[in-house]
Short mmCIF file of C-alpha atoms in Angstrom, two decimals:
data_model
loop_
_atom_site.label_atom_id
_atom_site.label_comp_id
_atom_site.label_asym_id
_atom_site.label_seq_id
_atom_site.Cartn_x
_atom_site.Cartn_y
_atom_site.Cartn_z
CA UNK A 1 -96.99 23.61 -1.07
CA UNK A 2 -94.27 26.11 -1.11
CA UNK A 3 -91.13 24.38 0.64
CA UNK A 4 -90.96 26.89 4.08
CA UNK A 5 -87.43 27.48 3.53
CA UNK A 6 -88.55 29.92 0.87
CA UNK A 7 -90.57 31.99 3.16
CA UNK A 8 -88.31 35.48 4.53
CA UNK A 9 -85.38 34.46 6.98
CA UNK A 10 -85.88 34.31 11.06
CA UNK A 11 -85.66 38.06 11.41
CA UNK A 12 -87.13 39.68 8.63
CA UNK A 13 -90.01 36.96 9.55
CA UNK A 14 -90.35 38.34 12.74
CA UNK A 15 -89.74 41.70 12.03
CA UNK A 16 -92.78 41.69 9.54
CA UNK A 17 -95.45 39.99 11.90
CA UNK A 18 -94.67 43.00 14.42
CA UNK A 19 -96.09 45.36 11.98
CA UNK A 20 -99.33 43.16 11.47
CA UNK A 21 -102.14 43.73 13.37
CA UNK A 22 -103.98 40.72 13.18
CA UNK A 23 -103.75 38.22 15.52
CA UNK A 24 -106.25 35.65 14.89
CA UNK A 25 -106.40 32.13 17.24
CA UNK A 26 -106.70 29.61 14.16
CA UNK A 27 -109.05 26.67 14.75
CA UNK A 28 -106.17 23.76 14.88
CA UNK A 29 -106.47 20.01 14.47
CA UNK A 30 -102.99 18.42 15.42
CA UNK A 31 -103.69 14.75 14.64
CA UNK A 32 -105.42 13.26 11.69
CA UNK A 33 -105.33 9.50 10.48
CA UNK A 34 -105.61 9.19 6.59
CA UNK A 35 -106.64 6.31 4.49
CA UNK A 36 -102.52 5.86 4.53
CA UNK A 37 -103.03 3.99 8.05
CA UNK A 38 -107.07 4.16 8.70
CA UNK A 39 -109.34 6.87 8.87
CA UNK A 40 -113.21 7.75 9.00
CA UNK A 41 -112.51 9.90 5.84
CA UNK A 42 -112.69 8.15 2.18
CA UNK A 43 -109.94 10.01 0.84
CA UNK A 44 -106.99 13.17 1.86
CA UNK A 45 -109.57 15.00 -0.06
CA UNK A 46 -112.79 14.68 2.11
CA UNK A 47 -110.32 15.88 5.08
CA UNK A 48 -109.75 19.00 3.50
CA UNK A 49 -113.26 19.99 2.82
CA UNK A 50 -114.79 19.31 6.18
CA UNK A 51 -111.96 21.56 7.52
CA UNK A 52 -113.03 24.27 5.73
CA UNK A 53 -117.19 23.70 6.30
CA UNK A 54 -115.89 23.68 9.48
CA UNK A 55 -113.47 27.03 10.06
CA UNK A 56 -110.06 24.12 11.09
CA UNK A 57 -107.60 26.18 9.57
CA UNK A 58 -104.33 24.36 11.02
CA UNK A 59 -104.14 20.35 10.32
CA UNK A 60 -101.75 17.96 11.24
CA UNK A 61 -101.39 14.73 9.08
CA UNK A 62 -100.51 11.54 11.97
CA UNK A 63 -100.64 8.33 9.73
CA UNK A 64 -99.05 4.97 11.85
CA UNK A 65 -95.72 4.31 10.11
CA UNK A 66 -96.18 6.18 7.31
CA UNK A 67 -95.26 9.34 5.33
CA UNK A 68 -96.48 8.39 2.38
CA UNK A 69 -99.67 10.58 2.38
CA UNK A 70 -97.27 13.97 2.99
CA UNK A 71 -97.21 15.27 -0.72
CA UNK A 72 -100.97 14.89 -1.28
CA UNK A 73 -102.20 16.39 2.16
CA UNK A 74 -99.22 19.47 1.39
CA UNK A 75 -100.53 20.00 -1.85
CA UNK A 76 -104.18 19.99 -0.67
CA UNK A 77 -103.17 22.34 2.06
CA UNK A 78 -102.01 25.11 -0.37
CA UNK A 79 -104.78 24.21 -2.56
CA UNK A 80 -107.18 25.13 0.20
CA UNK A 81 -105.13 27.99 2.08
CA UNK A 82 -105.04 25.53 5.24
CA UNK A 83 -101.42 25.29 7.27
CA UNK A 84 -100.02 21.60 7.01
CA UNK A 85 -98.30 19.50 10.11
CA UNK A 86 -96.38 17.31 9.22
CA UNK A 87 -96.46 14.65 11.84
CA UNK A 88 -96.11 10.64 12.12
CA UNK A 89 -97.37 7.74 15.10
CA UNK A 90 -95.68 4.49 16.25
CA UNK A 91 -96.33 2.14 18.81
CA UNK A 92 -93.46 0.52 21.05
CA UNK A 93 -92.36 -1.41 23.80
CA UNK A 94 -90.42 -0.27 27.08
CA UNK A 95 -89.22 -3.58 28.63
CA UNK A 96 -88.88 -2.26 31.43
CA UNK A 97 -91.59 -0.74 32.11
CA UNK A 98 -93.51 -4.24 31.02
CA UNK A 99 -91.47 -6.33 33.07
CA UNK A 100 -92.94 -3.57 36.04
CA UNK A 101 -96.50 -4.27 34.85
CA UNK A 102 -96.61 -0.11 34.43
CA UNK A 103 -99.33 0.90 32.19
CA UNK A 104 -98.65 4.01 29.97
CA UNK A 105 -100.72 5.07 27.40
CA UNK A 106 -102.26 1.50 26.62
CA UNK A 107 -104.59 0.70 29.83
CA UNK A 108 -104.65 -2.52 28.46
CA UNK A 109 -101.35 -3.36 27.70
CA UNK A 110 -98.03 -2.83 30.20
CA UNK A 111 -95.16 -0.79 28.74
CA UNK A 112 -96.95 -0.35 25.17
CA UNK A 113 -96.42 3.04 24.32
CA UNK A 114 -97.64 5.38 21.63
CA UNK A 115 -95.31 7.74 20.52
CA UNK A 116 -96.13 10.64 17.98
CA UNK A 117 -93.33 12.79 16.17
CA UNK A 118 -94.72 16.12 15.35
CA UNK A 119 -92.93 18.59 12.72
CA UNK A 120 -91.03 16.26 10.57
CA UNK A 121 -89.59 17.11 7.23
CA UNK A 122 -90.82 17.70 4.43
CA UNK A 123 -90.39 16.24 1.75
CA UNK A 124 -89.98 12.97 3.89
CA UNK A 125 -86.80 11.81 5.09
CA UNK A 126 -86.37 8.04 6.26
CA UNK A 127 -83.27 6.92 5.74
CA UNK A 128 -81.48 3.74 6.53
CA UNK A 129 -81.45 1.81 8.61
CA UNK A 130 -84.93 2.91 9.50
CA UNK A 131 -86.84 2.79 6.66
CA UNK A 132 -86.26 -0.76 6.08
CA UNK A 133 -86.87 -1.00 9.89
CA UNK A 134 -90.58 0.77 9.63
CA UNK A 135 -91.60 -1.45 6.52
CA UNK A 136 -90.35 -4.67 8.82
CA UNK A 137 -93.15 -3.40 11.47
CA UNK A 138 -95.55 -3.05 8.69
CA UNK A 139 -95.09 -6.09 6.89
CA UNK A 140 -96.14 -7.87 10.93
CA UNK A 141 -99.26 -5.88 11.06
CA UNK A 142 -100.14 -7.10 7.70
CA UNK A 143 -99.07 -10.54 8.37
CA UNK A 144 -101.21 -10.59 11.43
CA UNK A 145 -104.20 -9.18 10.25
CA UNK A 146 -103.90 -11.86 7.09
CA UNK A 147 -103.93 -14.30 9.97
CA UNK A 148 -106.90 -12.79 11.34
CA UNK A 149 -109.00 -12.85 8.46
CA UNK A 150 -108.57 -16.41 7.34
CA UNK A 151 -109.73 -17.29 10.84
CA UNK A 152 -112.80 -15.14 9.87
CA UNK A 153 -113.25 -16.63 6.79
CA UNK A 154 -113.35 -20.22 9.01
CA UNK A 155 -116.01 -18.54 10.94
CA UNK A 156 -117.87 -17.50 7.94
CA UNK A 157 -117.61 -20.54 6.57
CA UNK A 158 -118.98 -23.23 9.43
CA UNK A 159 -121.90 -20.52 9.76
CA UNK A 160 -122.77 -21.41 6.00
CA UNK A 161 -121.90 -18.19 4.62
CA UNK A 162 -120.97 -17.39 1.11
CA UNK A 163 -118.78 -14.64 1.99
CA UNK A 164 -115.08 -14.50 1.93
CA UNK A 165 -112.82 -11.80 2.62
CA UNK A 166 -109.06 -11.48 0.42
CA UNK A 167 -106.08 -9.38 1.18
CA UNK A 168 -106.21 -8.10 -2.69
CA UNK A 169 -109.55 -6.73 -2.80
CA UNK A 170 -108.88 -4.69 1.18
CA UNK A 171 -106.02 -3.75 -0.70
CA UNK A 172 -107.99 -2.37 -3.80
CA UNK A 173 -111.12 -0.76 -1.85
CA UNK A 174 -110.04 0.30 1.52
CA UNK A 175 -106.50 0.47 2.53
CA UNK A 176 -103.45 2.45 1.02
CA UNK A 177 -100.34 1.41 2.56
CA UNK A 178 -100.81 -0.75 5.64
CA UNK A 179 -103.92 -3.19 6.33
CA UNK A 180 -105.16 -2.92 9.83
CA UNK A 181 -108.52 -5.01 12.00
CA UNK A 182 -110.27 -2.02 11.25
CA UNK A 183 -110.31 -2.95 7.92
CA UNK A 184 -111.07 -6.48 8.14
CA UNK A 185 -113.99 -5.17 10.09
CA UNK A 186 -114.71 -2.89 7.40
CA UNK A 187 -115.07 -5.27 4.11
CA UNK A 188 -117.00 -7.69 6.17
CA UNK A 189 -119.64 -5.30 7.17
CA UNK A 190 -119.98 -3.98 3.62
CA UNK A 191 -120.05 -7.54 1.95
CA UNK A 192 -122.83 -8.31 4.62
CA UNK A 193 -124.67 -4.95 4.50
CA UNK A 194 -124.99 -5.63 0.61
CA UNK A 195 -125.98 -9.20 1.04
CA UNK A 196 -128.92 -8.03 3.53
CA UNK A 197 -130.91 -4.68 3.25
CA UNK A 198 -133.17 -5.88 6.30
CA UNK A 199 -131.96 -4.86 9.49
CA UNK A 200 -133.37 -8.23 11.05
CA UNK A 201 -131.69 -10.27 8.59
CA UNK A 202 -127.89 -8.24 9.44
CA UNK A 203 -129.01 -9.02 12.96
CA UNK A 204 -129.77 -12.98 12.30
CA UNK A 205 -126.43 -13.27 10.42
CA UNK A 206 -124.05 -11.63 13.14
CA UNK A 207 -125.89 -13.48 15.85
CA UNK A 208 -124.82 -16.55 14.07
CA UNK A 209 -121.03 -15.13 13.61
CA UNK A 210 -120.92 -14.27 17.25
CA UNK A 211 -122.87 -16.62 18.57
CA UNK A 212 -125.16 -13.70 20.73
CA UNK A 213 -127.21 -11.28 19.50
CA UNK A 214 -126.11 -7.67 18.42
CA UNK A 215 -126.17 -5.09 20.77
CA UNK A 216 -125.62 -2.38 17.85
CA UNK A 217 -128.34 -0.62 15.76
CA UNK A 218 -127.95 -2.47 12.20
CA UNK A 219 -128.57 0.69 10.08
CA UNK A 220 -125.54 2.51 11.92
CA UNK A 221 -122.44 1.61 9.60
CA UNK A 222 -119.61 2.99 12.27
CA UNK A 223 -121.32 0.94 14.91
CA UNK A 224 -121.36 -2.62 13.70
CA UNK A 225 -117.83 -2.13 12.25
CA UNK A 226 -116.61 -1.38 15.97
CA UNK A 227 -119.07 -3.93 17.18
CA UNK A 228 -117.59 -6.29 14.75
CA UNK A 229 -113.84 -5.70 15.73
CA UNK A 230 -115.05 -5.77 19.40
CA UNK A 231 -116.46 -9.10 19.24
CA UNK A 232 -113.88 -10.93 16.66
CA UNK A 233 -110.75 -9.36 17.24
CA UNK A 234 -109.84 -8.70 20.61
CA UNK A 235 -107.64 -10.78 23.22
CA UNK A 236 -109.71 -13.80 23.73
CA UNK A 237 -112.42 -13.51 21.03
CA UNK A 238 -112.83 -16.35 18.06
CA UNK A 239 -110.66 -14.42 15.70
CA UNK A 240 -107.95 -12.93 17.48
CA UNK A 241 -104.21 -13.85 16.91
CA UNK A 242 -101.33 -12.65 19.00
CA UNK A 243 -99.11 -10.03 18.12
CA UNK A 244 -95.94 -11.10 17.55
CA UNK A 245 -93.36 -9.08 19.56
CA UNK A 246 -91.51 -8.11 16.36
CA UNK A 247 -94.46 -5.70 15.76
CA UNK A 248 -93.06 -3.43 18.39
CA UNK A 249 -89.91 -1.32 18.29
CA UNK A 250 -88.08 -0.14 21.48
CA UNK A 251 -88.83 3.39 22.81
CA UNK A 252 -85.72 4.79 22.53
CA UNK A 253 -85.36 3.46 19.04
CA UNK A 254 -88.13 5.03 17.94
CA UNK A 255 -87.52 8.19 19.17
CA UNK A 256 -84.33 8.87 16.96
CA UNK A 257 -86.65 7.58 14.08
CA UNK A 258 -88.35 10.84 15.02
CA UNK A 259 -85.58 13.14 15.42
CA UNK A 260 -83.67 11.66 12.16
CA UNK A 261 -86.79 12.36 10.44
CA UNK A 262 -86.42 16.12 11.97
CA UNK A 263 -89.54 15.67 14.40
CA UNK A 264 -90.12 16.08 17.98
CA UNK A 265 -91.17 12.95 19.84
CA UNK A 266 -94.30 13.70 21.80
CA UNK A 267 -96.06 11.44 24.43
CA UNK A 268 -99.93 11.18 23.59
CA UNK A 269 -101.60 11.19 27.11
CA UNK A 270 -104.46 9.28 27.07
CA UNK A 271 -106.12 11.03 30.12
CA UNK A 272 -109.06 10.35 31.94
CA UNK A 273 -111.13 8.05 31.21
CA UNK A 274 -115.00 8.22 32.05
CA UNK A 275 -114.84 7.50 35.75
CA UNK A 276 -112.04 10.00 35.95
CA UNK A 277 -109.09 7.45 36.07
CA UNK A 278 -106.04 7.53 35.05
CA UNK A 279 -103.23 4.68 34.13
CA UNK A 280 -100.71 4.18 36.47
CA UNK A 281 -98.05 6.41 34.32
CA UNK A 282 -100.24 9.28 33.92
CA UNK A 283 -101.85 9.62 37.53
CA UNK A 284 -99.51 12.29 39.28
CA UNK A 285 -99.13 14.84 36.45
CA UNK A 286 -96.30 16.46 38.94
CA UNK A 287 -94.32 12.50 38.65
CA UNK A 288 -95.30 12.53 35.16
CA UNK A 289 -93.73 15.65 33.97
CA UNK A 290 -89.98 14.49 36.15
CA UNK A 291 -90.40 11.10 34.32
CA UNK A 292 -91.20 12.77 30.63
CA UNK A 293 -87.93 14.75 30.97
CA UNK A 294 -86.00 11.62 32.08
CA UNK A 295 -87.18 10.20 28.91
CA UNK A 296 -85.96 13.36 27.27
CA UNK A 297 -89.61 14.11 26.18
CA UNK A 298 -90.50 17.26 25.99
CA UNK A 299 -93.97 17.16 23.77
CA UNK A 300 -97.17 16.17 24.48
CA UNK A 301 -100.70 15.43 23.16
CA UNK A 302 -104.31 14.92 23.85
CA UNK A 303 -107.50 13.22 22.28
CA UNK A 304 -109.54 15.69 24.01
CA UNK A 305 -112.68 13.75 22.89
CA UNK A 306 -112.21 11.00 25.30
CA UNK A 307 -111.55 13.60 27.62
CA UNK A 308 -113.27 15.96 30.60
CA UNK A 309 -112.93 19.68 29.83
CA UNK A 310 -111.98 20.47 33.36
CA UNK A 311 -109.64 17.46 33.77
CA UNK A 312 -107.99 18.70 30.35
CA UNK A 313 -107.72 22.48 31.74
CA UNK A 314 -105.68 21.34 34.38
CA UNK A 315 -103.51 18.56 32.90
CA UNK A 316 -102.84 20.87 29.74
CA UNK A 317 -102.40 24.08 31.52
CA UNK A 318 -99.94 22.68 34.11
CA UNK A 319 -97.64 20.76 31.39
CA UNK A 320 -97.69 24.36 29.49
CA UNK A 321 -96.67 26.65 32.27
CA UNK A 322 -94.11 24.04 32.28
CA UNK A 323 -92.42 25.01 29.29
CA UNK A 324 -93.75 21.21 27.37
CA UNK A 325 -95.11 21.99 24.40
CA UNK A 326 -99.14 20.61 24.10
CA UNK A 327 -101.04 20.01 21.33
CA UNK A 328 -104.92 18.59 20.71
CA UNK A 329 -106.46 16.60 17.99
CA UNK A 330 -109.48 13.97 17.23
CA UNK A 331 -107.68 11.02 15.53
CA UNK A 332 -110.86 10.12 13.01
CA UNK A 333 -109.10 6.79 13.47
CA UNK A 334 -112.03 4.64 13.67
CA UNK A 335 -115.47 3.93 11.44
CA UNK A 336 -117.05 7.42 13.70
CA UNK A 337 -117.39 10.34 11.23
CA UNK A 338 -116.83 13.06 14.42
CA UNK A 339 -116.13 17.00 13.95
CA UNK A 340 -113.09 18.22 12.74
CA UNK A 341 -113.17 20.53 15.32
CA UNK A 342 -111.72 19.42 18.72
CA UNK A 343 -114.41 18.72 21.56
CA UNK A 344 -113.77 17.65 24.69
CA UNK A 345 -116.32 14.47 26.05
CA UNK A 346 -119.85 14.84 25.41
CA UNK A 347 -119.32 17.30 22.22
CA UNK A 348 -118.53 20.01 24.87
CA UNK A 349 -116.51 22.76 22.66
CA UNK A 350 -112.60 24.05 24.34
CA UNK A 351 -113.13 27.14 26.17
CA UNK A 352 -111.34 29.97 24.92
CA UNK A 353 -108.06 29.27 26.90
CA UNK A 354 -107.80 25.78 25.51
CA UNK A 355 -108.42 26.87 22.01
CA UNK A 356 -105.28 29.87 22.51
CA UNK A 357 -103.31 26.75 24.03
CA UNK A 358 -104.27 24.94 20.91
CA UNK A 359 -103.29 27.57 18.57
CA UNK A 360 -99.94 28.12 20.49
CA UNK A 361 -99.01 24.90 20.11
CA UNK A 362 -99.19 24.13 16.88
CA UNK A 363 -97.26 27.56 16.42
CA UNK A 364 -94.57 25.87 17.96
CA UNK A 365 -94.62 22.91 15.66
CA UNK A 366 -95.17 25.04 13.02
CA UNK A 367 -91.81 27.60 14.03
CA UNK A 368 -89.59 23.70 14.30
CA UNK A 369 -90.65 22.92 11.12
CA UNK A 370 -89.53 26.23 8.99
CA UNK A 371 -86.58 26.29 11.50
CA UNK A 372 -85.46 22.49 9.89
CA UNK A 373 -86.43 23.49 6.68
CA UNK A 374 -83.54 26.33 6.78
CA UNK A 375 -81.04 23.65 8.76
CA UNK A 376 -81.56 25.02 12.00
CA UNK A 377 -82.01 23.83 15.07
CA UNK A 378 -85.99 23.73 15.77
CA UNK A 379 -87.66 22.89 19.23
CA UNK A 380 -85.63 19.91 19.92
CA UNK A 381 -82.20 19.58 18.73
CA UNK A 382 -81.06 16.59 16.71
CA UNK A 383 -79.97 15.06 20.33
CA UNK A 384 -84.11 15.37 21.50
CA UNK A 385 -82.97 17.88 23.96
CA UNK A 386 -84.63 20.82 24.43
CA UNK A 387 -83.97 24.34 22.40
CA UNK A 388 -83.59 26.71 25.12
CA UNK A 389 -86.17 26.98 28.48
CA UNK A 390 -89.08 29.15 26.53
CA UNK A 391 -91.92 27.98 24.42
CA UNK A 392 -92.68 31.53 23.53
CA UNK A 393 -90.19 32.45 21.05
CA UNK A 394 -91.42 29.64 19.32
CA UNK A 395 -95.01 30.72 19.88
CA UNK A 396 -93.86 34.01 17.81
CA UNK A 397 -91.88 33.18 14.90
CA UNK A 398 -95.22 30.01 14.23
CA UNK A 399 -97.66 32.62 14.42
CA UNK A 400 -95.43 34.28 11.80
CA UNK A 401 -95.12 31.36 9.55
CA UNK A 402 -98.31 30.87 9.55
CA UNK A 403 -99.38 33.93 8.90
CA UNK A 404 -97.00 34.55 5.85
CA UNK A 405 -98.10 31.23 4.80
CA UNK A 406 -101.64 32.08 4.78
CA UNK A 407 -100.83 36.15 3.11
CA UNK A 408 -99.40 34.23 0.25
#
């Protein structure tokens, strides 16, 4: 990909999308897990072609800890006339907000957060002392889930199996830069799925494993992996270990990871959930918006696909006409191979005001990254405060670099 710094300075940019008369609403997907972290996808590659099958001209790369997949998914991008986000995930710890019992964005867990940075550099910039701080993080998630699999392998073993699991060959098949459960959860149901082509012998073996039956179809390959993770590797289950507080970087910390990497630290709301709940954090979207800009977070996300369209509408519209900037995206972070294009729950499509919301959005991302790429000051400023009071003259100058991006 062309570096954006090349494309025409500020005004001339927005003096030449004036005089164009399209203005086409892009199909946008704002958060994507790669291989790099885990994905649905085999390879950056198979990303790239659904996206086009599929009309998603607009995709934003959101690996855990990583950056490392940046140059293949900006190459790609140009290769397939599709405009690249550049955008990172983390998850952290508020102590406070643990010691409170105050569920955020984890239901399960108090004061876990996720936190996404959207628009970062590229090429990549991590310098010290985060980058050794990010590969610390990694190296407990890998240590953990090595922990995790030799209890597996224990399991497999008193059940009389002749099936092991190694570090080296997740490493080789299925992961790129960080090992995750998912991928324990992965290699197992392969190594078993080759071992038995009846679907009554995969059923005899995992009843053994688990010690109940399956309540999963055996021919569906996304279901028994989640199944698998589900009944192994959660709190309480025969293979779970603890996660090690080390694994989890303070909030505030992680936001100037963000900013030094010259992203915007966004707050992924999870929402809804089916009975129309919300956590604790997220109930009083009025509360929620006060606290977000006491956190000096001005960005936020949703998984619509876990979400209700009308309960989405509102939530996304209010933060919006609030001057936060929103984004959407489908995460293919799990075994599911879903559409590219963002649905709300039950595969319902986004009306057309969600999908202009979309598109505005990632214009916004899209104007903070060519504004760093020039040394400016983009959305956020280097401090995380805000850029001025308006999202729209952001709005403007992204639907202009994305437009010159795509006319050349």
């Amino acid at each position: 990909m062309q570096n954006l710094s090349t494309l025409p300075e500020k005004l001339q940019l927005l003096e030449w999308i004036g005089k164009q008369k399209d203005r086409s609403i892009y199909n946008v997907n704002a958060h994507l897990h790669t291989p790099y972290s885990f994905s649905a996808f085999k390879d950056i590659s198979e990303i790239f072609q659904l996206a086009k099958e599929q009309g998603v001209r607009i995709l934003g790369i959101n690996d855990f800890y990583s950056t490392d997949g940046y140059e293949e998914f900006s190459y790609l991008a140009r290769v397939n006339n599709i405009f690249p986000l550049f955008n990172i995930e983390f998850i952290g710890l508020n102590q406070k907000d643990k010691e409170k019992g105050l569920r955020l964005n984890d239901p399960g867990n108090p004061g876990r957060v996720y936190l996404s940075g959207k628009g970062l550099f590229f090429p990549p910039k991590m310098d010290e002392p985060y980058a050794s701080q990010v590969n610390e993080i990694k190296q407990e998630i890998i240590t953990r889930v090595g922990q995790m699999m030799d209890k597996t392998n224990v399991l497999l073993k008193d059940i009389g199996a002749d099936i092991v699991l190694s570090m080296r060959e997740i490493f080789e098949k299925y992961a790129v830069d960080l090992v995750r459960e998912r991928h324990i959860a992965k290699a197992l149901r392969i190594q078993v799925f080759e071992k038995y082509s009846s679907l009554d012998d995969r059923a005899v073996f995992f009843e053994k494993l688990y010690g109940q039956a399956p309540k999963v179809y055996m021919g569906n390959n996304a279901a028994v992996e989640n199944e698998i993770r589900n009944m192994l590797f959660k709190a309480g289950k025969k293979a779970f270990v603890e996660e090690n507080t080390k694994a989890f970087l303070p909030i505030d910390l992680i936001k100037k990871m963000i900013l030094h990497a010259g992203g915007i630290p966004t707050y992924p709301l999870l929402a809804d959930n089916l009975e129309g709940e919300y956590t604790a954090f997220e109930r009083n979207k009025e509360a929620l918006l006060e606290e977000l800009k006491a956190r000096n977070v001005h960005s936020i996300e949703f998984i619509p696909n876990r979400n209700d369209l009308r309960l989405l509408k509102e939530y996304a519209g209010f933060f919006w006409k609030n001057e936060v900037l929103v984004t959407f995206g489908t995460e293919h972070n799990s075994p599911d191979m879903i559409p590219m294009k963002v649905e709300t729950r039950g595969h319902i499509d986004l009306d057309d005001e969600l999908k202009e919301l979309s598109y505005k959005g990632a214009c916004v991302v899209a104007a903070h990254q060519y504004l760093k790429s020039k040394g400016e000051e983009g959305y956020v400023k280097e401090s995380g405060e805000r850029n001025g009071n308006s999202l729209q003259p952001f709005v403007e100058l992204g639907h202009g670099v994305i437009s010159k991006y795509f006319a050349e």
